[in-house]
C-alpha cells in the first residue's frame, strides 16, 4: 500500500479539473509530468522494499525510567530514493547550512535512546518514531521511512572483572579473562534490567524485512541492593560456626533477596573458591554482577575509606548489606560516613565490641540469630 503526498494529490486533482475546463497543451504536459513523478515514487518504494537495509552500531546503553534505553549510531544506508523518500548517511541526510551547524547537528544526533521496538509510536530523543501497522514502515518525524523491521543481535563481552557469571542459557559460562564476542539471537539473551552494568556490551541492529522481533526490558525488581561480604576465619575469628555455615548463610541471604524480587550486586572480599561455590548455588541470572575485590581487612583504617569509595562507585539505589565479623570503631566510622549520604544499611555481624548508637537508616542483624533460624527476629530485621 502506497502513502501518497497530500499536496501532490490535491495538485493532481486541480490539474485534472483544469484540463477538463480548458483542455490545452500546457495542462496535458503538467499532467504527464505529475504522472512521471508519481511513477518514480512507486518505483522508489518498490526498490526500497526489495533492497533497503540499515545497520546501526549501538555504542552506549543508558537507563530511562523502567526500560532499558540504547544509544545508537546509524552506520550506513547506501540507496538513494527520490521525492519524499529519504537516504541516510551516518545519522540523517537533511543537515544543511554551515559546517559549524552540521557539526553541531551531528553531535546532537550522535546518540539517541530507544524505549521500545514494536508497532506503535515512540520517541527517540526529540525524534518521533512510528512503526506503522498499515504501511509496514518505520517513520521518523513522518518523513523518513524504512521498509524493514528490526532484529537485535547482541555482541556480548565479559566485563572487566576477574570473574563474571552469566546464565548458562545464554551459552556463556564463567569467564576468567576478557573473551571474544559471539552473536546470539535476542531470545537467548538474559533480560538486562534497570541498573545493569552494560558498558562493555555492544549491540548491532540489523533490519529484517517482513519480520518483527521484539524484546521488552522492564524493571521487574523491587530494589537494588549491594551485598558486601568480607570475612576471613583466620583473621576475623568468627565464633560458634564454621566456614561452611558462613557460606550457606550468604547463599541463603542472597536467595532470600532474590525471592523478594530484589536485584543484587554482590561484592566479595574472599577467595575464588568461595565465589565459585556461591555461583553454583544461586540463580546467577537474578544477580546484577559479581566482583572479587582485593583482599583487605576492616581492621585497617585506610581500608575504611577505600571501601567507602567501592560502595559509592557501585551504588545506584541506596541499599547496602554488610556481612562482617565484628563491629568496631573503624566499622562505625564507615557506617557513619554512609549514613550521612542517605544510604540504607543492613549489617549482619558476629560480634559487637561496644554499644554503639546508629542512625534510623541502620539495621543490625546478628548472624548467629539468623543461622539459628530465629524467624521472628529475621522478620523484624532483614531489610
mmCIF file with all atom_site columns, C-alpha atoms in Angstrom, residues 175 214 366:
data_model
loop_
_atom_site.group_PDB
_atom_site.id
_atom_site.type_symbol
_atom_site.label_atom_id
_atom_site.label_alt_id
_atom_site.label_comp_id
_atom_site.label_asym_id
_atom_site.label_entity_id
_atom_site.label_seq_id
_atom_site.pdbx_PDB_ins_code
_atom_site.Cartn_x
_atom_site.Cartn_y
_atom_site.Cartn_z
_atom_site.occupancy
_atom_site.B_iso_or_equiv
_atom_site.pdbx_formal_charge
_atom_site.auth_seq_id
_atom_site.auth_comp_id
_atom_site.auth_asym_id
_atom_site.auth_atom_id
_atom_site.pdbx_PDB_model_num
ATOM 1 C CA . UNK A 1 175 ? 34.998 -16.310 32.202 1.00 0.00 ? 175 UNK A CA 1
ATOM 2 C CA . UNK A 1 214 ? 10.512 -7.591  19.923 1.00 0.00 ? 214 UNK A CA 1
ATOM 3 C CA . UNK A 1 366 ? 23.220 -10.923 64.427 1.00 0.00 ? 366 UNK A CA 1
#
